[in-house]
Short mmCIF file of C-alpha atoms in Angstrom, two decimals:
data_model
loop_
_atom_site.label_atom_id
_atom_site.label_comp_id
_atom_site.label_asym_id
_atom_site.label_seq_id
_atom_site.Cartn_x
_atom_site.Cartn_y
_atom_site.Cartn_z
CA MET N 1 85.40 131.47 -23.75
CA ASN N 2 85.99 129.59 -27.02
CA ARG N 3 88.88 131.90 -27.83
CA VAL N 4 90.42 131.34 -24.37
CA ALA N 5 90.06 127.57 -24.83
CA ALA N 6 91.65 127.78 -28.30
CA VAL N 7 94.70 129.61 -26.90
CA ALA N 8 94.91 127.08 -24.06
CA ARG N 9 94.78 124.18 -26.54
CA ALA N 10 97.58 125.75 -28.55
CA VAL N 11 99.72 126.06 -25.40
CA VAL N 12 99.10 122.41 -24.47
CA ALA N 13 99.93 121.29 -28.03
CA ASP N 14 103.14 123.33 -27.94
CA ALA N 15 104.07 121.83 -24.55
CA ILE N 16 103.62 118.34 -25.98
CA ARG N 17 105.91 119.25 -28.88
CA ARG N 18 108.63 120.59 -26.57
CA ARG N 19 110.87 117.67 -25.70
CA ILE N 20 112.35 119.28 -22.61
CA VAL N 21 109.10 118.81 -20.72
CA TRP N 22 109.10 115.11 -21.52
CA VAL N 23 112.75 114.75 -20.57
CA VAL N 24 112.17 116.39 -17.18
CA VAL N 25 109.05 114.33 -16.57
CA LEU N 26 110.63 111.05 -17.66
CA PHE N 27 113.83 111.62 -15.68
CA SER N 28 111.88 112.57 -12.56
CA LEU N 29 109.51 109.61 -12.91
CA VAL N 30 112.47 107.23 -13.09
CA LEU N 31 113.93 108.84 -9.95
CA ALA N 32 110.57 108.59 -8.17
CA ALA N 33 110.23 104.93 -9.09
CA MET N 34 113.70 104.27 -7.68
CA ILE N 35 113.03 105.83 -4.26
CA PRO N 36 112.15 102.51 -2.55
CA MET N 37 115.55 101.15 -3.56
CA LEU N 38 117.23 103.65 -1.25
CA PRO N 39 118.75 102.22 1.95
CA SER N 40 116.69 101.33 5.00
CA TYR N 41 116.17 104.21 7.41
CA GLY N 42 116.01 101.86 10.35
CA VAL N 43 113.65 103.87 12.53
CA GLY N 44 110.39 102.42 11.32
CA VAL N 45 109.42 105.33 9.11
CA ALA N 46 110.39 104.00 5.70
CA ASP N 47 106.96 104.69 4.18
CA ALA N 48 106.88 108.23 5.62
CA VAL N 49 110.34 108.94 4.22
CA TYR N 50 109.17 107.53 0.90
CA ARG N 51 106.22 109.94 0.85
CA GLU N 52 108.47 112.86 1.79
CA ILE N 53 111.02 112.16 -0.93
CA ALA N 54 108.34 111.36 -3.52
CA LEU N 55 106.54 114.66 -2.90
CA ALA N 56 109.81 116.59 -2.90
CA MET N 57 110.70 115.10 -6.28
CA THR N 58 107.23 115.96 -7.58
CA TYR N 59 107.58 119.53 -6.31
CA VAL N 60 110.98 120.10 -7.88
CA ALA N 61 109.91 118.56 -11.20
CA ALA N 62 106.67 120.58 -11.21
CA MET N 63 108.54 123.83 -10.59
CA VAL N 64 111.08 123.07 -13.33
CA VAL N 65 108.31 122.28 -15.81
CA THR N 66 106.41 125.43 -14.73
CA LEU N 67 109.41 127.65 -15.40
CA VAL N 68 110.20 125.92 -18.70
CA LEU N 69 106.65 126.35 -19.93
CA SER N 70 105.80 129.80 -18.69
CA VAL N 71 108.91 131.95 -18.58
CA SER N 72 109.34 132.43 -22.30
CA ARG N 73 105.93 131.63 -23.74
CA ILE N 74 104.66 135.18 -24.27
CA PRO N 75 108.02 136.93 -24.94
CA VAL N 76 108.87 134.37 -27.64
CA GLU N 77 105.46 134.76 -29.25
CA VAL N 78 105.99 138.51 -29.33
CA GLU N 79 109.55 138.22 -30.64
CA ARG N 80 108.59 135.78 -33.40
CA ARG N 81 105.53 137.88 -34.19
CA THR N 82 103.31 134.81 -34.11
CA LEU N 83 101.25 136.70 -31.55
CA TYR N 84 100.00 139.07 -34.23
CA SER N 85 98.27 136.30 -36.18
CA VAL N 86 96.52 135.25 -32.96
CA LEU N 87 95.41 138.76 -32.07
CA ALA N 88 94.30 139.30 -35.66
CA ARG N 89 91.65 136.60 -35.14
CA ASP N 90 89.67 138.74 -32.74
CA VAL N 91 91.37 137.28 -29.69
CA ARG N 92 91.53 139.98 -27.06
CA ARG N 93 94.74 140.43 -25.11
CA TRP N 94 93.21 139.45 -21.81
CA GLU N 95 91.86 136.29 -23.45
CA TYR N 96 95.33 135.51 -24.73
CA VAL N 97 96.87 135.94 -21.25
CA LEU N 98 94.13 133.89 -19.57
CA GLY N 99 94.32 131.16 -22.24
CA THR N 100 98.10 130.98 -21.92
CA TRP N 101 97.89 130.51 -18.16
CA LEU N 102 95.08 127.97 -18.55
CA GLY N 103 97.07 125.93 -21.09
CA ILE N 104 100.18 125.91 -18.90
CA THR N 105 98.16 124.94 -15.84
CA LEU N 106 96.38 122.12 -17.69
CA THR N 107 99.75 120.80 -18.84
CA LEU N 108 100.98 121.00 -15.24
CA ALA N 109 97.88 119.11 -14.13
CA ALA N 110 98.76 116.29 -16.52
CA VAL N 111 102.41 116.29 -15.39
CA THR N 112 101.62 116.27 -11.66
CA ALA N 113 98.87 113.67 -12.16
CA ALA N 114 101.38 111.43 -13.94
CA PHE N 115 103.76 111.90 -11.04
CA GLY N 116 100.99 111.23 -8.55
CA GLY N 117 100.03 108.06 -10.38
CA ILE N 118 103.60 106.76 -10.39
CA ILE N 119 104.44 107.55 -6.76
CA PHE N 120 101.06 106.24 -5.64
CA ALA N 121 101.49 102.98 -7.57
CA VAL N 122 105.10 102.48 -6.46
CA GLY N 123 104.17 103.25 -2.84
CA TRP N 124 101.29 100.77 -2.95
CA ALA N 125 103.40 98.07 -4.58
CA VAL N 126 106.35 98.45 -2.19
CA TYR N 127 104.63 99.19 1.12
CA GLY N 128 101.49 97.14 0.58
CA ALA N 129 98.94 99.87 1.29
CA PRO N 130 97.45 102.64 -0.85
CA MET N 131 98.78 106.05 0.24
CA TRP N 132 95.73 108.12 -0.67
CA MET N 133 97.13 111.13 1.17
CA LEU N 134 99.78 111.50 -1.51
CA TRP N 135 97.08 112.95 -3.76
CA GLN N 136 96.55 115.80 -1.29
CA GLY N 137 100.23 116.62 -1.60
CA VAL N 138 100.08 116.37 -5.39
CA LEU N 139 97.07 118.71 -5.47
CA ALA N 140 98.87 121.26 -3.29
CA ILE N 141 101.94 121.10 -5.53
CA TRP N 142 99.82 121.59 -8.65
CA MET N 143 98.10 124.63 -7.11
CA GLU N 144 101.40 126.21 -6.12
CA ALA N 145 102.78 125.52 -9.61
CA GLY N 146 99.65 127.16 -11.05
CA ILE N 147 100.31 130.30 -9.00
CA ILE N 148 103.95 130.43 -10.10
CA ALA N 149 102.76 129.99 -13.70
CA ALA N 150 100.37 132.91 -13.21
CA LEU N 151 103.21 135.06 -11.87
CA CYS N 152 105.45 134.11 -14.80
CA VAL N 153 102.72 134.84 -17.33
CA ALA N 154 101.95 138.17 -15.66
CA VAL N 155 105.58 139.32 -15.52
CA SER N 156 106.34 137.99 -19.00
CA THR N 157 103.73 140.30 -20.52
CA ILE N 158 106.00 143.26 -19.82
CA THR N 159 109.57 141.98 -19.72
CA LEU N 160 112.23 139.48 -20.85
CA PRO N 161 112.39 135.74 -20.00
CA VAL N 162 115.51 136.07 -17.83
CA ILE N 163 113.84 138.65 -15.63
CA VAL N 164 110.70 136.50 -15.47
CA ALA N 165 112.75 133.52 -14.24
CA VAL N 166 114.53 135.64 -11.62
CA ALA N 167 111.20 137.10 -10.49
CA ALA N 168 109.65 133.63 -10.19
CA LEU N 169 112.55 132.26 -8.14
CA ALA N 170 112.58 135.36 -5.95
CA PHE N 171 108.84 135.06 -5.38
CA LEU N 172 109.18 131.37 -4.50
CA PHE N 173 111.87 132.24 -1.97
CA ILE N 174 109.99 135.17 -0.45
CA ALA N 175 106.74 133.20 -0.29
CA HIS N 176 108.33 130.39 1.71
CA VAL N 177 110.36 132.27 4.32
CA ARG N 178 107.55 133.98 6.21
CA ALA N 179 108.17 132.00 9.40
CA ASP N 180 111.91 132.65 9.21
CA LEU N 181 111.44 136.38 8.62
CA LEU N 182 108.48 137.17 10.85
CA GLY N 183 108.61 134.49 13.51
CA GLY N 184 104.95 133.76 14.09
CA PRO N 185 101.37 135.08 14.06
CA GLU N 186 102.20 137.49 16.89
CA ASN N 187 104.03 139.62 14.32
CA PRO N 188 101.59 142.28 12.96
CA LEU N 189 102.76 141.66 9.38
CA TRP N 190 102.11 137.92 9.57
CA TYR N 191 98.70 137.85 7.90
CA ALA N 192 99.55 140.47 5.26
CA TYR N 193 102.75 138.74 4.12
CA PRO N 194 102.46 137.11 0.67
CA SER N 195 103.04 133.49 1.56
CA LEU N 196 102.53 130.19 -0.24
CA ASP N 197 102.79 128.18 2.98
CA ALA N 198 99.12 127.22 2.65
CA PHE N 199 100.29 124.80 -0.06
CA ASN N 200 103.15 123.47 2.05
CA ILE N 201 101.54 120.28 3.38
CA ILE N 202 104.42 117.85 2.85
CA ALA N 203 104.82 117.27 6.62
CA PRO N 204 101.20 116.31 7.46
CA VAL N 205 100.98 114.22 4.28
CA SER N 206 104.31 112.44 4.84
CA HIS N 207 104.37 112.05 8.58
CA GLY N 208 100.82 112.70 9.72
CA SER N 209 97.34 111.90 8.55
CA GLY N 210 97.03 114.56 5.87
CA VAL N 211 94.86 117.69 5.96
CA SER N 212 91.12 118.18 6.37
CA LEU N 213 88.62 119.04 3.65
CA LEU N 214 88.27 122.48 5.22
CA TYR N 215 92.00 122.97 4.88
CA LEU N 216 91.78 121.97 1.21
CA ALA N 217 89.02 124.56 0.82
CA THR N 218 91.31 127.28 2.22
CA MET N 219 93.97 126.17 -0.27
CA VAL N 220 91.48 126.57 -3.11
CA LEU N 221 90.55 130.02 -1.79
CA ALA N 222 94.19 131.11 -1.70
CA PHE N 223 94.74 129.60 -5.17
CA VAL N 224 91.80 131.47 -6.69
CA GLY N 225 92.88 134.73 -5.04
CA TRP N 226 96.51 134.52 -6.14
CA VAL N 227 95.79 133.34 -9.68
CA GLY N 228 92.96 135.81 -10.16
CA ALA N 229 95.05 138.77 -9.03
CA LEU N 230 98.16 137.78 -10.99
CA VAL N 231 96.38 136.92 -14.24
CA PHE N 232 94.35 140.12 -13.98
CA LEU N 233 97.52 142.20 -13.48
CA GLY N 234 99.13 140.33 -16.39
CA ALA N 235 96.17 141.07 -18.62
CA LEU N 236 96.26 144.71 -17.54
CA GLY N 237 99.99 144.98 -18.29
CA PHE N 238 99.62 143.27 -21.65
CA SER N 239 96.70 145.47 -22.70
CA ARG N 240 98.84 148.56 -22.21
CA ARG N 241 101.89 147.21 -23.94
CA ASP N 242 102.88 148.73 -27.25
CA LEU N 243 103.28 145.72 -29.53
CA MET G 1 87.55 160.79 -18.60
CA GLY G 2 85.03 159.61 -16.05
CA THR G 3 84.82 156.17 -17.66
CA LEU G 4 88.61 155.84 -17.58
CA MET G 5 88.69 156.75 -13.89
CA ASN G 6 85.91 154.28 -13.20
CA SER G 7 87.67 151.44 -14.99
CA ARG G 8 90.92 152.18 -13.15
CA LEU G 9 89.10 152.23 -9.86
CA LEU G 10 87.39 148.97 -10.73
CA ALA G 11 90.74 147.37 -11.62
CA ILE G 12 92.28 148.45 -8.33
CA VAL G 13 89.29 147.20 -6.35
CA LEU G 14 89.36 143.88 -8.18
CA VAL G 15 93.08 143.36 -7.50
CA VAL G 16 92.64 144.27 -3.84
CA VAL G 17 89.68 141.89 -3.50
CA LEU G 18 91.57 139.03 -5.16
CA PHE G 19 94.69 139.55 -3.04
CA SER G 20 92.48 139.73 0.04
CA LEU G 21 90.95 136.41 -1.00
CA ALA G 22 94.45 134.92 -1.17
CA LEU G 23 95.30 136.32 2.27
CA VAL G 24 92.05 135.00 3.76
CA GLY G 25 92.84 131.54 2.35
CA GLN G 26 96.34 131.83 3.74
CA ALA G 27 95.05 132.81 7.19
CA GLY G 28 92.54 129.95 7.11
CA ALA G 29 95.31 127.51 6.28
CA ASP G 30 97.39 128.91 9.15
CA ALA G 31 94.55 128.27 11.55
CA LEU G 32 93.87 124.75 10.33
CA VAL G 33 97.34 123.38 9.66
CA PRO G 34 98.01 120.11 11.50
CA VAL G 35 101.27 119.86 13.43
CA THR G 36 103.26 116.70 12.87
CA GLU G 37 106.39 115.21 14.29
CA LYS G 38 108.79 113.32 12.08
CA SER G 39 109.05 109.68 13.13
CA GLY G 40 108.39 110.44 16.76
CA THR G 41 112.04 111.29 17.18
CA GLY G 42 111.56 114.74 18.57
CA GLN G 43 112.49 116.60 15.40
CA ALA G 44 109.50 118.78 14.68
CA VAL G 45 109.00 119.32 10.99
CA GLU G 46 105.91 121.53 11.11
CA ARG G 47 105.74 124.12 8.36
CA ALA G 48 109.35 125.09 8.06
CA GLY G 49 110.23 127.24 5.07
CA PHE G 50 110.97 125.12 2.01
CA ALA G 51 109.80 121.93 3.71
CA TYR G 52 109.79 120.32 0.27
CA LEU G 53 113.54 120.69 0.21
CA THR G 54 113.83 118.41 3.26
CA GLY G 55 112.67 115.61 0.98
CA VAL G 56 115.38 116.53 -1.49
CA ARG G 57 117.94 116.63 1.34
CA THR G 58 116.81 113.21 2.55
CA TYR G 59 117.13 111.90 -0.98
CA ALA G 60 120.63 113.35 -1.35
CA ALA G 61 121.74 111.85 1.99
CA ALA G 62 120.41 108.45 1.00
CA VAL G 63 122.20 108.65 -2.35
CA LEU G 64 125.47 109.52 -0.58
CA TRP G 65 125.07 106.61 1.80
CA ASN G 66 124.10 104.26 -1.04
CA ARG G 67 127.32 105.14 -2.79
CA LEU G 68 129.40 104.51 0.33
CA ASP G 69 127.63 101.28 1.16
CA GLY G 70 128.56 99.92 -2.25
CA LEU G 71 132.19 100.98 -1.85
CA LEU G 72 132.40 99.46 1.63
CA HIS G 73 131.09 96.08 0.59
CA GLU G 74 132.41 95.70 -2.93
CA TYR G 75 135.71 97.51 -3.36
CA TYR G 76 137.05 97.77 0.18
CA ASP G 77 135.57 94.66 1.73
CA ASP G 78 138.99 93.49 2.97
CA VAL G 79 140.10 96.87 4.27
CA PRO G 80 139.41 97.44 7.99
CA LEU G 81 136.78 100.08 8.50
CA THR G 82 139.15 102.19 10.60
CA GLU G 83 141.49 102.60 7.63
CA GLN G 84 138.73 103.85 5.37
CA THR G 85 139.13 107.49 6.35
CA TYR G 86 138.07 108.63 2.89
CA ILE G 87 134.49 107.96 3.90
CA MET G 88 134.43 110.50 6.74
CA PRO G 89 133.56 113.65 4.76
CA THR G 90 130.74 111.81 2.99
CA LEU G 91 129.43 110.41 6.28
CA ASN G 92 129.45 113.88 7.84
CA MET G 93 127.61 115.26 4.84
CA ALA G 94 125.01 112.48 4.99
CA VAL G 95 124.36 113.12 8.70
CA MET G 96 124.11 116.84 8.07
CA LEU G 97 121.64 116.34 5.23
CA ASP G 98 119.44 113.80 6.97
CA PRO G 99 119.65 113.45 10.76
CA GLN G 100 117.29 110.46 10.54
CA LEU G 101 119.61 108.35 8.38
CA THR G 102 121.09 106.05 11.02
CA PRO G 103 123.99 104.10 9.41
CA PRO G 104 126.43 107.04 9.03
CA TYR G 105 126.26 107.73 12.79
CA TYR G 106 127.50 104.35 13.92
CA VAL G 107 129.98 103.85 11.09
CA ALA G 108 131.55 107.31 11.54
CA ALA G 109 131.56 107.09 15.35
CA TRP G 110 133.29 103.73 15.22
CA VAL G 111 135.96 104.97 12.79
CA LEU G 112 136.61 108.00 14.99
CA ALA G 113 136.83 105.97 18.20
CA ARG G 114 139.22 103.42 16.70
CA GLN G 115 141.42 106.25 15.46
CA GLY G 116 141.66 107.73 18.94
CA SER G 117 139.15 110.57 18.63
CA VAL G 118 136.99 109.13 21.40
CA ASP G 119 135.37 112.40 22.48
CA GLU G 120 134.33 113.18 18.92
CA ALA G 121 133.05 109.64 18.47
CA LEU G 122 130.95 109.82 21.64
CA ALA G 123 129.56 113.21 20.66
CA LEU G 124 128.51 111.88 17.26
CA ALA G 125 126.98 108.73 18.77
CA GLU G 126 125.07 110.82 21.29
CA GLN G 127 123.87 113.15 18.55
CA GLY G 128 122.59 110.10 16.68
CA VAL G 129 120.58 109.01 19.72
CA GLU G 130 119.20 112.52 20.25
CA ASN G 131 117.97 112.64 16.67
CA ASN G 132 116.72 109.04 16.68
CA PRO G 133 115.83 108.14 20.29
CA ARG G 134 113.97 104.97 19.24
CA SER G 135 116.72 103.57 17.03
CA GLY G 136 118.04 100.41 18.71
CA ILE G 137 121.24 100.27 16.70
CA LEU G 138 122.19 103.82 17.70
CA LEU G 139 121.46 103.22 21.39
CA ILE G 140 123.66 100.13 21.28
CA ASN G 141 126.34 101.97 19.35
CA HIS G 142 126.56 104.66 22.02
CA ALA G 143 126.48 102.09 24.85
CA GLN G 144 129.23 100.04 23.22
CA LEU G 145 131.49 103.05 22.69
CA LEU G 146 131.00 104.10 26.32
CA SER G 147 131.79 100.59 27.46
CA LEU G 148 134.85 100.01 25.30
CA PHE G 149 136.47 103.42 25.14
CA THR G 150 135.65 105.02 28.51
CA GLU G 151 135.49 103.83 32.10
CA ASP G 152 131.98 105.12 32.56
CA ASP G 153 130.23 101.79 33.08
CA VAL G 154 127.21 103.46 34.68
CA ALA G 155 126.49 105.49 31.55
CA ALA G 156 127.13 102.46 29.34
CA VAL G 157 124.69 100.31 31.32
CA ALA G 158 122.05 103.06 31.36
CA ARG G 159 122.27 103.50 27.60
CA ALA G 160 122.25 99.73 26.99
CA GLU G 161 119.15 99.34 29.15
CA GLU G 162 117.37 101.97 27.08
CA ALA G 163 117.75 99.66 24.08
CA LEU G 164 115.68 97.00 25.87
CA ALA G 165 112.54 99.16 25.92
CA SER G 166 109.55 97.82 24.02
CA ASP G 167 109.18 100.88 21.76
CA VAL G 168 112.72 100.67 20.43
CA VAL G 169 112.83 100.01 16.69
CA TRP G 170 115.06 97.38 15.07
CA VAL G 171 115.61 96.86 11.37
CA ASP G 172 115.14 93.10 11.86
CA LEU G 173 115.44 90.33 14.44
CA ILE G 174 119.07 89.69 13.55
CA GLU G 175 120.00 93.28 14.37
CA GLN G 176 118.06 92.98 17.62
CA HIS G 177 119.73 89.65 18.44
CA ASP G 178 123.26 90.99 17.84
CA SER G 179 122.53 94.18 19.75
CA TYR G 180 121.12 92.30 22.75
CA ALA G 181 124.38 90.30 22.80
CA VAL G 182 126.20 93.61 23.25
CA VAL G 183 123.82 94.55 26.08
CA LEU G 184 124.50 91.18 27.69
CA ALA G 185 128.26 91.76 27.56
CA ILE G 186 127.93 95.27 29.04
CA LEU G 187 125.71 94.03 31.89
CA ARG G 188 128.04 91.13 32.69
CA GLN G 189 131.05 93.45 32.66
CA SER G 190 129.28 95.67 35.20
CA GLY G 191 128.40 92.73 37.46
CA LYS G 192 124.67 92.90 36.81
CA THR G 193 124.26 89.16 36.53
CA GLU G 194 120.53 88.97 37.18
CA GLN G 195 119.68 91.46 34.44
CA ALA G 196 122.20 89.77 32.18
CA ALA G 197 120.42 86.44 32.69
CA LEU G 198 117.11 88.03 31.66
CA VAL G 199 118.68 89.46 28.53
CA GLY G 200 120.26 86.05 27.85
CA ARG G 201 116.82 84.43 27.91
CA GLU G 202 115.47 87.11 25.58
CA ILE G 203 118.35 86.42 23.18
CA GLU G 204 117.45 82.71 23.20
CA ARG G 205 113.84 83.59 22.39
CA ILE G 206 114.89 85.85 19.49
CA ASP G 207 117.31 83.16 18.32
CA ALA G 208 114.49 80.63 18.19
CA GLU G 209 112.32 83.12 16.30
CA ILE G 210 115.11 83.71 13.77
CA ASP G 211 115.44 79.95 13.24
CA ARG G 212 111.68 79.58 12.91
CA LEU G 213 111.54 82.33 10.28
CA GLY G 214 114.63 81.02 8.51
CA LEU G 215 116.38 84.41 8.59
CA THR G 216 120.04 84.63 7.63
CA VAL G 217 122.73 87.19 8.31
CA GLU G 218 123.25 89.25 5.18
CA HIS G 219 125.14 92.27 6.36
CA ASP G 220 127.73 93.10 8.96
CA HIS G 221 130.43 95.66 9.44
CA ASP G 222 133.67 94.73 11.18
CA HIS G 223 132.49 95.84 14.58
#
């Protein structure tokens, strides 16, 4: 596990060095802080609209950061041959893949937590009440970003960054159109369709009273399943690759 | 050979188990998801695909309206609203992006009506009410257009009376005060003097409340 942690630390350190992550985060935080300055919505739902926009901004920023961090990480390491010095230190390939995903996901945790802190503080300051439910939304966004990172890492073990980006965007699209494609649970394919809708809780968080602890547990279950399968496939693909 | 087969089998089983775990979590979430309704306006949000993008759409609509609001009040303050046709595409876009953003409905409907496109104006005003049935300003907007640009007094009165309901939402007391004055005029025009007197008394009460709170008029369009 020490070797996995060492790879993860290296990924986090590299993410801190990469200015693009900071630019995206800073720009998005400024936008999030400016949300309350938008015009009045006039139907008595200003705080709900605030939550909706704030979570949407967090989601978009999280996905951008995910793609920036994970699409090219492994291909660049292979291309620059820096990977060889890592593997020469007795780091197994599966440990490298797992550590890479872990580092990206830890960075995403810091990014989404920063977002959560800002939108929570701004919401509290402007609307006079703490919006604790926002953290549920932030958690769901982080989990979905973690799954997308796992997909990117898995695909990037066998192909080029451009293809990884296309695959990630295609997966995001496919995973969010289940209801449009299949209609509802009466469709026999409904429960077998690869969907990320479990993490889509923006409506109950923005306009309702959030989700239950049991619901959060199902999210964790789906997260573990998706990440486990994708990272395992990534490790499998990487172990067979001729470097 | 046997070891290789075993490890392959193990890998396949592991992947299947992990994907099954994801699907079980997904099914559990399906069973437990709460259903919500955006702002009580009748527009169900539920778990539509890419629900996060609705937040982005709302943001974009608000930005569009913010831009127009600045132009209306800073650069074209002296130009009658009906001559500001350049704003129509942006207003349409804002309504399309966010059906809950109320100002574009009444501004665009008023511009259309004053330019002679009464049917289009009424359709837009009605669409605004359908999407925001508790918005006082949109109920009044529709009632006023019916009263001024059609001869359908019955529909105008019915719509105006809807704005008097207790669950109708107003941005502030000044908006409510000005809107009740419109209701008063519509009721008087239709000969409903008793109801008009009641509304008149309510206006006096709101007026007193505005004075007590020291509120001032900060914003008004030319209608």
